[in-house]
Short mmCIF file of C-alpha atoms and ligand atoms in Angstrom, two decimals:
data_model
loop_
_atom_site.label_atom_id
_atom_site.label_comp_id
_atom_site.label_asym_id
_atom_site.label_seq_id
_atom_site.Cartn_x
_atom_site.Cartn_y
_atom_site.Cartn_z
CA MET A 1 3.68 14.18 -31.41
CA LEU A 2 0.92 11.77 -31.16
CA ILE A 3 -2.16 12.94 -28.81
CA ARG A 4 -4.10 10.24 -27.38
CA ASN A 5 -7.53 11.22 -26.21
CA HIS A 6 -9.52 8.96 -23.99
CA GLU A 7 -11.55 7.60 -26.58
CA SER A 8 -9.14 6.78 -29.04
CA ALA A 9 -6.95 4.78 -26.50
CA PHE A 10 -9.82 2.53 -26.49
CA ASP A 11 -11.07 2.70 -30.05
CA HIS A 12 -8.07 1.07 -31.08
CA PRO A 13 -9.30 -1.54 -33.81
CA HIS A 14 -7.82 -4.64 -31.79
CA ALA A 15 -8.83 -3.54 -28.18
CA SER A 16 -12.00 -5.84 -28.21
CA GLU A 17 -9.57 -8.88 -29.49
CA ILE A 18 -7.12 -8.38 -26.82
CA THR A 19 -9.13 -7.29 -23.66
CA PRO A 20 -11.61 -10.06 -22.36
CA PRO A 21 -15.13 -8.83 -23.24
CA ALA A 22 -16.17 -8.57 -19.62
CA VAL A 23 -13.63 -6.15 -18.93
CA TYR A 24 -13.80 -4.31 -22.37
CA ALA A 25 -17.62 -3.94 -21.54
CA GLN A 26 -16.78 -2.49 -18.14
CA ARG A 27 -14.37 0.10 -19.76
CA ARG A 28 -16.86 1.11 -22.17
CA ALA A 29 -19.43 1.66 -19.68
CA LEU A 30 -16.88 3.78 -17.54
CA LEU A 31 -16.43 5.83 -20.67
CA ARG A 32 -20.03 6.22 -20.91
CA GLN A 33 -20.18 7.49 -17.32
CA LEU A 34 -17.37 9.69 -18.02
CA ALA A 35 -19.71 11.35 -21.11
CA GLY A 36 -22.55 11.28 -18.67
CA GLY A 37 -20.66 14.18 -16.55
CA ALA A 38 -21.82 14.65 -13.26
CA ALA A 39 -24.27 11.63 -13.25
CA GLY A 40 -21.41 9.37 -14.14
CA ALA A 41 -19.09 10.93 -11.59
CA ALA A 42 -21.38 9.27 -8.72
CA LEU A 43 -20.64 6.01 -10.43
CA ALA A 44 -17.10 6.02 -11.78
CA SER A 45 -14.90 6.40 -8.65
CA TRP A 46 -12.76 9.48 -9.02
CA ALA A 47 -9.58 7.63 -8.82
CA GLY A 48 -10.96 5.55 -11.83
CA ARG A 49 -11.52 8.32 -14.02
CA GLN A 50 -8.27 9.78 -13.10
CA ALA A 51 -6.46 6.48 -13.64
CA LEU A 52 -8.48 6.60 -17.22
CA ALA A 53 -7.68 10.39 -17.91
CA GLN A 54 -3.99 9.94 -17.01
CA THR A 55 -2.81 6.57 -18.38
CA GLY A 56 -5.61 5.76 -20.70
CA GLN A 57 -6.27 2.51 -18.44
CA ALA A 58 -9.14 2.05 -16.45
CA PRO A 59 -8.84 -0.75 -13.83
CA GLY A 60 -12.18 -2.53 -14.31
CA ARG A 61 -11.02 -5.82 -13.59
CA LEU A 62 -12.29 -6.29 -9.86
CA ALA A 63 -15.21 -5.46 -7.79
CA ALA A 64 -15.68 -1.90 -7.33
CA LEU A 65 -14.92 -0.08 -4.00
CA ALA A 66 -15.97 3.38 -4.05
CA GLY A 67 -14.47 5.95 -1.23
CA GLN A 68 -15.13 9.41 -0.54
CA ARG A 69 -12.33 11.87 -1.35
CA SER A 70 -10.60 12.03 1.67
CA SER A 71 -10.57 15.26 3.78
CA VAL A 72 -7.66 14.56 6.05
CA ALA A 73 -4.67 16.81 5.60
CA GLY A 74 -1.92 15.41 2.94
CA ALA A 75 -4.00 12.54 2.08
CA VAL A 76 -4.63 13.46 -1.80
CA THR A 77 -1.39 14.10 -3.85
CA VAL A 78 -2.17 15.82 -7.08
CA GLU A 79 0.94 14.06 -8.84
CA LYS A 80 0.25 11.95 -11.57
CA ILE A 81 -1.07 8.56 -10.82
CA THR A 82 1.06 5.56 -11.65
CA ALA A 83 -0.75 3.43 -14.19
CA TYR A 84 -2.70 0.38 -12.73
CA GLN A 85 -0.99 -2.06 -14.78
CA ASP A 86 2.46 -0.87 -13.34
CA ALA A 87 0.96 -0.91 -9.81
CA THR A 88 -0.11 -4.33 -10.18
CA SER A 89 2.64 -5.93 -11.99
CA TYR A 90 5.90 -4.40 -10.36
CA ASN A 91 5.34 -5.75 -6.54
CA ASN A 92 7.09 -7.00 -3.74
CA PHE A 93 5.33 -9.67 -1.96
CA TYR A 94 7.74 -12.33 -0.98
CA GLU A 95 5.32 -14.72 0.03
CA PHE A 96 4.47 -15.07 -3.76
CA GLY A 97 8.07 -15.01 -4.82
CA THR A 98 11.16 -12.45 -4.78
CA ASP A 99 11.19 -11.29 -8.28
CA LYS A 100 9.00 -8.25 -8.99
CA ALA A 101 6.76 -9.88 -11.36
CA ASP A 102 6.01 -13.02 -8.99
CA PRO A 103 3.19 -11.50 -7.16
CA ALA A 104 1.22 -10.77 -10.22
CA ARG A 105 1.91 -14.25 -11.73
CA ASN A 106 1.54 -16.35 -8.48
CA ALA A 107 -0.97 -14.48 -5.93
CA HIS A 108 -4.05 -15.77 -7.83
CA THR A 109 -3.66 -18.72 -5.17
CA LEU A 110 -4.43 -16.47 -2.21
CA LYS A 111 -7.90 -17.26 -0.72
CA THR A 112 -9.28 -13.86 0.24
CA ARG A 113 -12.51 -15.13 1.59
CA PRO A 114 -13.59 -16.05 4.33
CA TRP A 115 -10.92 -13.67 6.19
CA THR A 116 -10.58 -12.54 9.69
CA VAL A 117 -8.43 -10.15 11.45
CA GLU A 118 -7.68 -10.86 15.09
CA VAL A 119 -7.26 -7.81 17.11
CA GLU A 120 -5.42 -8.68 20.64
CA GLY A 121 -3.01 -7.66 23.25
CA LEU A 122 -3.12 -4.72 25.37
CA VAL A 123 -6.56 -3.44 24.57
CA ASN A 124 -9.91 -3.52 26.53
CA LYS A 125 -11.68 -4.93 23.79
CA PRO A 126 -9.76 -7.40 22.26
CA ARG A 127 -11.83 -9.34 19.36
CA ARG A 128 -11.71 -11.00 15.86
CA PHE A 129 -13.17 -8.99 12.96
CA ASP A 130 -14.58 -10.58 9.82
CA ILE A 131 -13.61 -8.95 6.77
CA GLU A 132 -16.98 -7.98 5.82
CA GLU A 133 -17.57 -6.40 9.19
CA LEU A 134 -13.96 -4.39 9.08
CA LEU A 135 -14.96 -3.11 5.55
CA LYS A 136 -18.26 -1.51 7.09
CA LEU A 137 -16.47 -0.10 10.08
CA SER A 138 -16.13 3.52 9.22
CA ALA A 139 -16.55 5.22 5.78
CA GLN A 140 -14.27 4.27 2.95
CA GLU A 141 -12.07 6.85 1.79
CA GLU A 142 -9.97 7.66 -1.20
CA ARG A 143 -6.42 8.59 -0.55
CA ILE A 144 -3.72 9.21 -3.11
CA TYR A 145 -0.30 8.55 -1.45
CA ARG A 146 3.00 8.41 -2.70
CA LEU A 147 4.89 5.18 -1.89
CA ARG A 148 8.40 5.16 -1.73
CA CYS A 149 10.36 1.72 -1.58
CA VAL A 150 13.47 1.14 0.19
CA GLU A 151 14.95 0.04 -3.30
CA GLY A 152 14.61 3.42 -4.62
CA TRP A 153 11.42 3.72 -6.84
CA SER A 154 8.19 5.25 -5.91
CA MET A 155 4.75 5.13 -7.42
CA VAL A 156 1.68 7.38 -6.62
CA ILE A 157 -1.33 5.17 -6.10
CA PRO A 158 -5.16 5.87 -5.54
CA TRP A 159 -5.77 3.66 -2.00
CA VAL A 160 -9.28 3.19 -0.80
CA GLY A 161 -9.89 2.69 3.00
CA TYR A 162 -10.00 4.36 6.24
CA SER A 163 -7.67 5.62 8.93
CA LEU A 164 -6.31 2.62 11.14
CA ALA A 165 -7.14 4.91 14.03
CA GLU A 166 -10.86 4.15 13.39
CA LEU A 167 -10.56 0.59 14.28
CA ILE A 168 -7.73 1.19 17.02
CA LYS A 169 -10.41 3.52 18.99
CA ARG A 170 -12.79 0.92 18.96
CA VAL A 171 -10.70 -1.84 20.58
CA GLU A 172 -9.61 0.89 23.42
CA PRO A 173 -5.88 0.38 23.87
CA GLN A 174 -4.58 0.16 27.71
CA GLY A 175 -2.38 2.89 28.96
CA SER A 176 0.41 0.42 28.76
CA ALA A 177 0.13 -0.17 24.74
CA LYS A 178 3.12 1.52 23.07
CA TYR A 179 3.26 -0.25 19.67
CA VAL A 180 1.33 -2.29 17.43
CA GLU A 181 2.21 -5.08 15.56
CA PHE A 182 1.15 -6.53 12.41
CA VAL A 183 1.01 -10.28 11.60
CA THR A 184 0.09 -11.08 7.91
CA LEU A 185 -1.24 -14.40 6.73
CA ALA A 186 1.65 -17.14 6.21
CA ASP A 187 -0.08 -20.10 4.33
CA LYS A 188 2.30 -22.77 2.80
CA ALA A 189 -0.72 -24.33 0.93
CA THR A 190 -1.51 -21.07 -1.21
CA MET A 191 1.89 -19.02 -0.64
CA PRO A 192 4.68 -20.71 -2.43
CA TYR A 193 7.59 -18.94 -0.84
CA VAL A 194 6.63 -19.54 2.81
CA GLY A 195 8.87 -21.81 4.25
CA SER A 196 11.65 -20.75 1.92
CA ARG A 197 14.69 -19.22 4.09
CA VAL A 198 14.30 -15.48 2.47
CA LEU A 199 12.45 -14.45 5.43
CA ASP A 200 11.09 -15.33 8.91
CA TRP A 201 7.39 -16.04 8.33
CA PRO A 202 5.01 -14.73 9.03
CA TYR A 203 6.02 -11.49 7.48
CA THR A 204 5.37 -8.84 10.45
CA GLU A 205 5.83 -5.13 10.96
CA GLY A 206 5.19 -2.74 13.57
CA LEU A 207 4.40 1.16 14.32
CA ARG A 208 4.56 3.00 17.52
CA LEU A 209 0.94 3.64 18.78
CA ASP A 210 0.97 7.32 17.93
CA GLU A 211 2.43 6.54 14.51
CA ALA A 212 -0.44 3.94 13.95
CA MET A 213 -3.18 6.61 15.35
CA HIS A 214 -1.92 9.29 12.94
CA PRO A 215 -4.57 9.92 10.43
CA LEU A 216 -2.70 9.26 7.37
CA THR A 217 -1.90 5.73 8.46
CA LEU A 218 -4.44 3.87 6.27
CA LEU A 219 -6.05 0.25 6.57
CA ALA A 220 -6.54 -0.29 2.87
CA PHE A 221 -9.10 -2.55 1.19
CA GLY A 222 -8.77 -1.41 -2.28
CA MET A 223 -7.07 1.05 -4.99
CA TYR A 224 -7.88 2.50 -8.18
CA GLY A 225 -11.93 2.46 -7.06
CA GLU A 226 -11.63 -1.34 -6.71
CA VAL A 227 -10.97 -3.95 -4.20
CA LEU A 228 -7.17 -4.95 -3.68
CA PRO A 229 -5.87 -7.23 -6.31
CA ASN A 230 -4.30 -10.22 -4.58
CA GLN A 231 -0.43 -9.17 -5.34
CA ASN A 232 -1.38 -5.64 -3.62
CA GLY A 233 -2.29 -7.18 -0.41
CA ALA A 234 -5.78 -8.17 -0.48
CA PRO A 235 -7.95 -8.26 0.94
CA VAL A 236 -6.58 -5.66 3.82
CA ARG A 237 -3.14 -4.22 3.96
CA ILE A 238 -1.55 -1.10 5.72
CA VAL A 239 -0.37 1.81 3.99
CA VAL A 240 2.05 4.20 5.77
CA PRO A 241 2.75 7.00 3.13
CA TRP A 242 5.83 8.48 5.03
CA LYS A 243 7.88 5.26 5.77
CA TYR A 244 9.59 2.97 3.08
CA GLY A 245 7.32 0.38 1.33
CA PHE A 246 8.01 -2.44 3.33
CA LYS A 247 6.39 -1.07 6.36
CA SER A 248 3.01 -1.41 4.46
CA ALA A 249 2.22 -4.94 5.44
CA LYS A 250 -0.11 -6.79 3.17
CA SER A 251 -2.76 -9.34 3.83
CA ILE A 252 -3.06 -8.71 7.37
CA VAL A 253 -4.59 -11.47 9.71
CA LYS A 254 -3.62 -10.00 13.06
CA ILE A 255 -3.08 -6.61 14.95
CA ARG A 256 -1.46 -7.04 18.16
CA PHE A 257 -0.93 -4.11 20.66
CA THR A 258 2.31 -4.40 23.10
CA ASP A 259 4.35 -2.35 25.39
CA LYS A 260 7.66 -3.46 23.71
CA GLU A 261 8.74 -2.42 20.27
CA PRO A 262 8.09 -5.57 18.05
CA ALA A 263 10.64 -7.36 15.95
CA THR A 264 9.95 -6.74 12.25
CA ALA A 265 10.47 -9.32 9.22
CA TRP A 266 13.23 -7.12 7.51
CA ASN A 267 14.53 -6.19 10.97
CA LYS A 268 15.25 -9.68 11.91
CA ALA A 269 16.62 -10.29 8.18
CA ALA A 270 19.36 -7.49 8.23
CA ARG A 271 19.14 -5.47 11.45
CA HIS A 272 21.94 -2.80 10.42
CA GLU A 273 19.98 -2.20 7.24
CA TYR A 274 16.30 -2.06 8.06
CA GLY A 275 15.60 -0.20 11.36
CA PHE A 276 12.37 -0.19 13.10
CA TYR A 277 11.37 3.42 12.05
CA SER A 278 12.13 3.15 8.44
CA ASN A 279 11.03 6.66 7.94
CA VAL A 280 11.94 7.90 4.09
CA ASN A 281 15.12 10.14 4.67
CA PRO A 282 17.11 11.33 1.96
CA ASP A 283 19.86 12.07 4.43
CA VAL A 284 20.14 8.55 6.01
CA ALA A 285 21.48 6.22 3.20
CA HIS A 286 21.03 2.40 3.37
CA PRO A 287 24.38 0.82 4.22
CA ARG A 288 24.36 -0.27 0.44
CA TRP A 289 22.82 2.70 -1.27
CA SER A 290 21.93 6.14 -1.37
CA GLN A 291 18.47 7.09 -0.67
CA ALA A 292 18.82 10.57 -1.95
CA THR A 293 16.85 10.09 -5.19
CA GLU A 294 13.97 7.89 -6.55
CA ARG A 295 12.78 6.70 -9.93
CA ARG A 296 9.03 7.22 -10.39
CA ILE A 297 7.71 3.84 -11.85
CA GLY A 298 6.26 4.65 -15.39
CA GLU A 299 8.81 7.51 -15.93
CA ASP A 300 11.65 5.38 -17.19
CA GLY A 301 12.41 7.03 -20.55
CA LEU A 302 15.50 7.70 -21.61
CA PHE A 303 15.44 11.18 -20.86
CA SER A 304 13.67 10.99 -17.46
CA ARG A 305 15.48 12.53 -14.38
CA LYS A 306 15.38 10.79 -10.97
CA ARG A 307 13.35 12.79 -8.50
CA LYS A 308 14.53 14.11 -5.24
CA THR A 309 13.51 11.99 -2.28
CA LEU A 310 12.05 14.08 0.17
CA LEU A 311 12.25 13.61 4.15
CA PHE A 312 9.11 11.57 5.30
CA ASN A 313 8.27 11.16 1.66
CA GLY A 314 7.13 14.44 1.39
CA TYR A 315 4.70 14.17 4.78
CA GLU A 316 6.75 16.31 6.90
CA ALA A 317 4.34 18.96 7.64
CA GLN A 318 2.03 16.33 8.77
CA VAL A 319 4.27 13.81 10.51
CA GLY A 320 7.67 15.70 11.40
CA GLN A 321 6.23 16.34 14.95
CA LEU A 322 5.96 12.49 15.68
CA TYR A 323 9.62 12.67 15.75
CA ALA A 324 10.70 16.12 17.21
CA GLY A 325 13.99 15.82 19.24
CA MET A 326 14.67 12.18 17.80
CA ASP A 327 18.16 11.51 16.20
CA LEU A 328 16.86 10.30 12.79
CA LYS A 329 20.24 8.69 11.89
CA LYS A 330 20.12 6.63 15.10
CA PHE A 331 16.53 5.77 14.77
CA TYR A 332 16.35 5.04 11.14
N1 LIG B 401 3.67 -7.33 3.01
C1 LIG B 401 3.95 -8.66 2.80
N2 LIG B 401 3.00 -9.41 3.68
N3 LIG B 401 4.93 -9.39 2.45
C2 LIG B 401 5.96 -8.55 1.88
O1 LIG B 401 6.90 -9.20 1.15
N4 LIG B 401 6.60 -6.25 1.00
C3 LIG B 401 6.57 -5.01 1.14
C4 LIG B 401 5.09 -4.39 1.52
N5 LIG B 401 4.33 -5.11 2.35
C5 LIG B 401 5.82 -7.25 1.63
C6 LIG B 401 4.78 -6.57 2.16
C7 LIG B 401 7.43 -4.07 0.49
S1 LIG B 401 9.33 -4.35 0.38
C8 LIG B 401 6.86 -3.03 -0.23
S2 LIG B 401 7.75 -2.11 -1.03
C9 LIG B 401 5.48 -3.08 -0.38
O2 LIG B 401 4.54 -4.19 0.23
C10 LIG B 401 4.89 -3.02 -2.07
O3 LIG B 401 3.49 -3.05 -1.86
P1 LIG B 401 2.89 -3.04 -3.51
O4 LIG B 401 3.48 -4.00 -4.15
O5 LIG B 401 1.52 -2.75 -3.23
O6 LIG B 401 3.33 -1.57 -3.99
#
């Protein structure tokens, strides 16, 4: 069996030839930090080091965005982290195409500055946040979440961000606010599929206010210790780890508080297939396929077994009480 240690993974004779010099230099710097032990630990993010140790790949492509390791219950799974390469090249971001490889290929046109997020609706303090201000609104944390896609695959990604609740508290929702709607960018000039009939643009999503306030619901600005790559929803997205991936809206421009359940892009496209709740549930099949098992991206070998999907994607201890007494087959 071939055992690759971290050094040898990068000491391959052709590495400097196939890797852009700047990226290569950053990787070398990261390795030096690793060798530097505690001193290095402060510089290289925990996720960056994990990614390097587990997959032999450090991100090192975009601006660093470090986060303190989160102390929120359930926010850090110890499972093997998905390779950065997989997490950034196998995506759903229909504004840039419907093929999994399209977002990585096409999303370079997305302009992430200037960027603002409008917070409006049933709140006492509606306002527009500039992205730089939003980044600093609360301490950035590192959260390692499983993300389970409705299509039957999953990944484990180290996100950087803070609880959406931190933002919600600051705008003071009114008593009548029951739901939160997320509206994402729909810019025909930079997003080639906006205008196509695949979905009703802009891509929108929604949560019940208590779901949005749950500490696990993340307003994410980065992953793997760096800012989000465009294809993963730069410069800011939602990550809701106990719901199917499509609830985690990318490239958000508006957050609206309402008293009615908001329509969502997938709900509008196929109401009987994609409900408002969309909680990961092995016992409720999608009308066209079972949700009982999943394929972890990166474990695609000949002998790899499918994993059993867990209720609420394994976050039942943290979020189960939100749905106490609800018929989860009806509210799918
Ligand atoms: N957000 C927008 N704006 N447009 C999209 O097409 N796809 C969703 C979600 N957020 C989507 C989106 C789906 S179906 C999934 S599975 C996740 O993003 C995928 O996130 P990832 O590519 O970062 O893994």
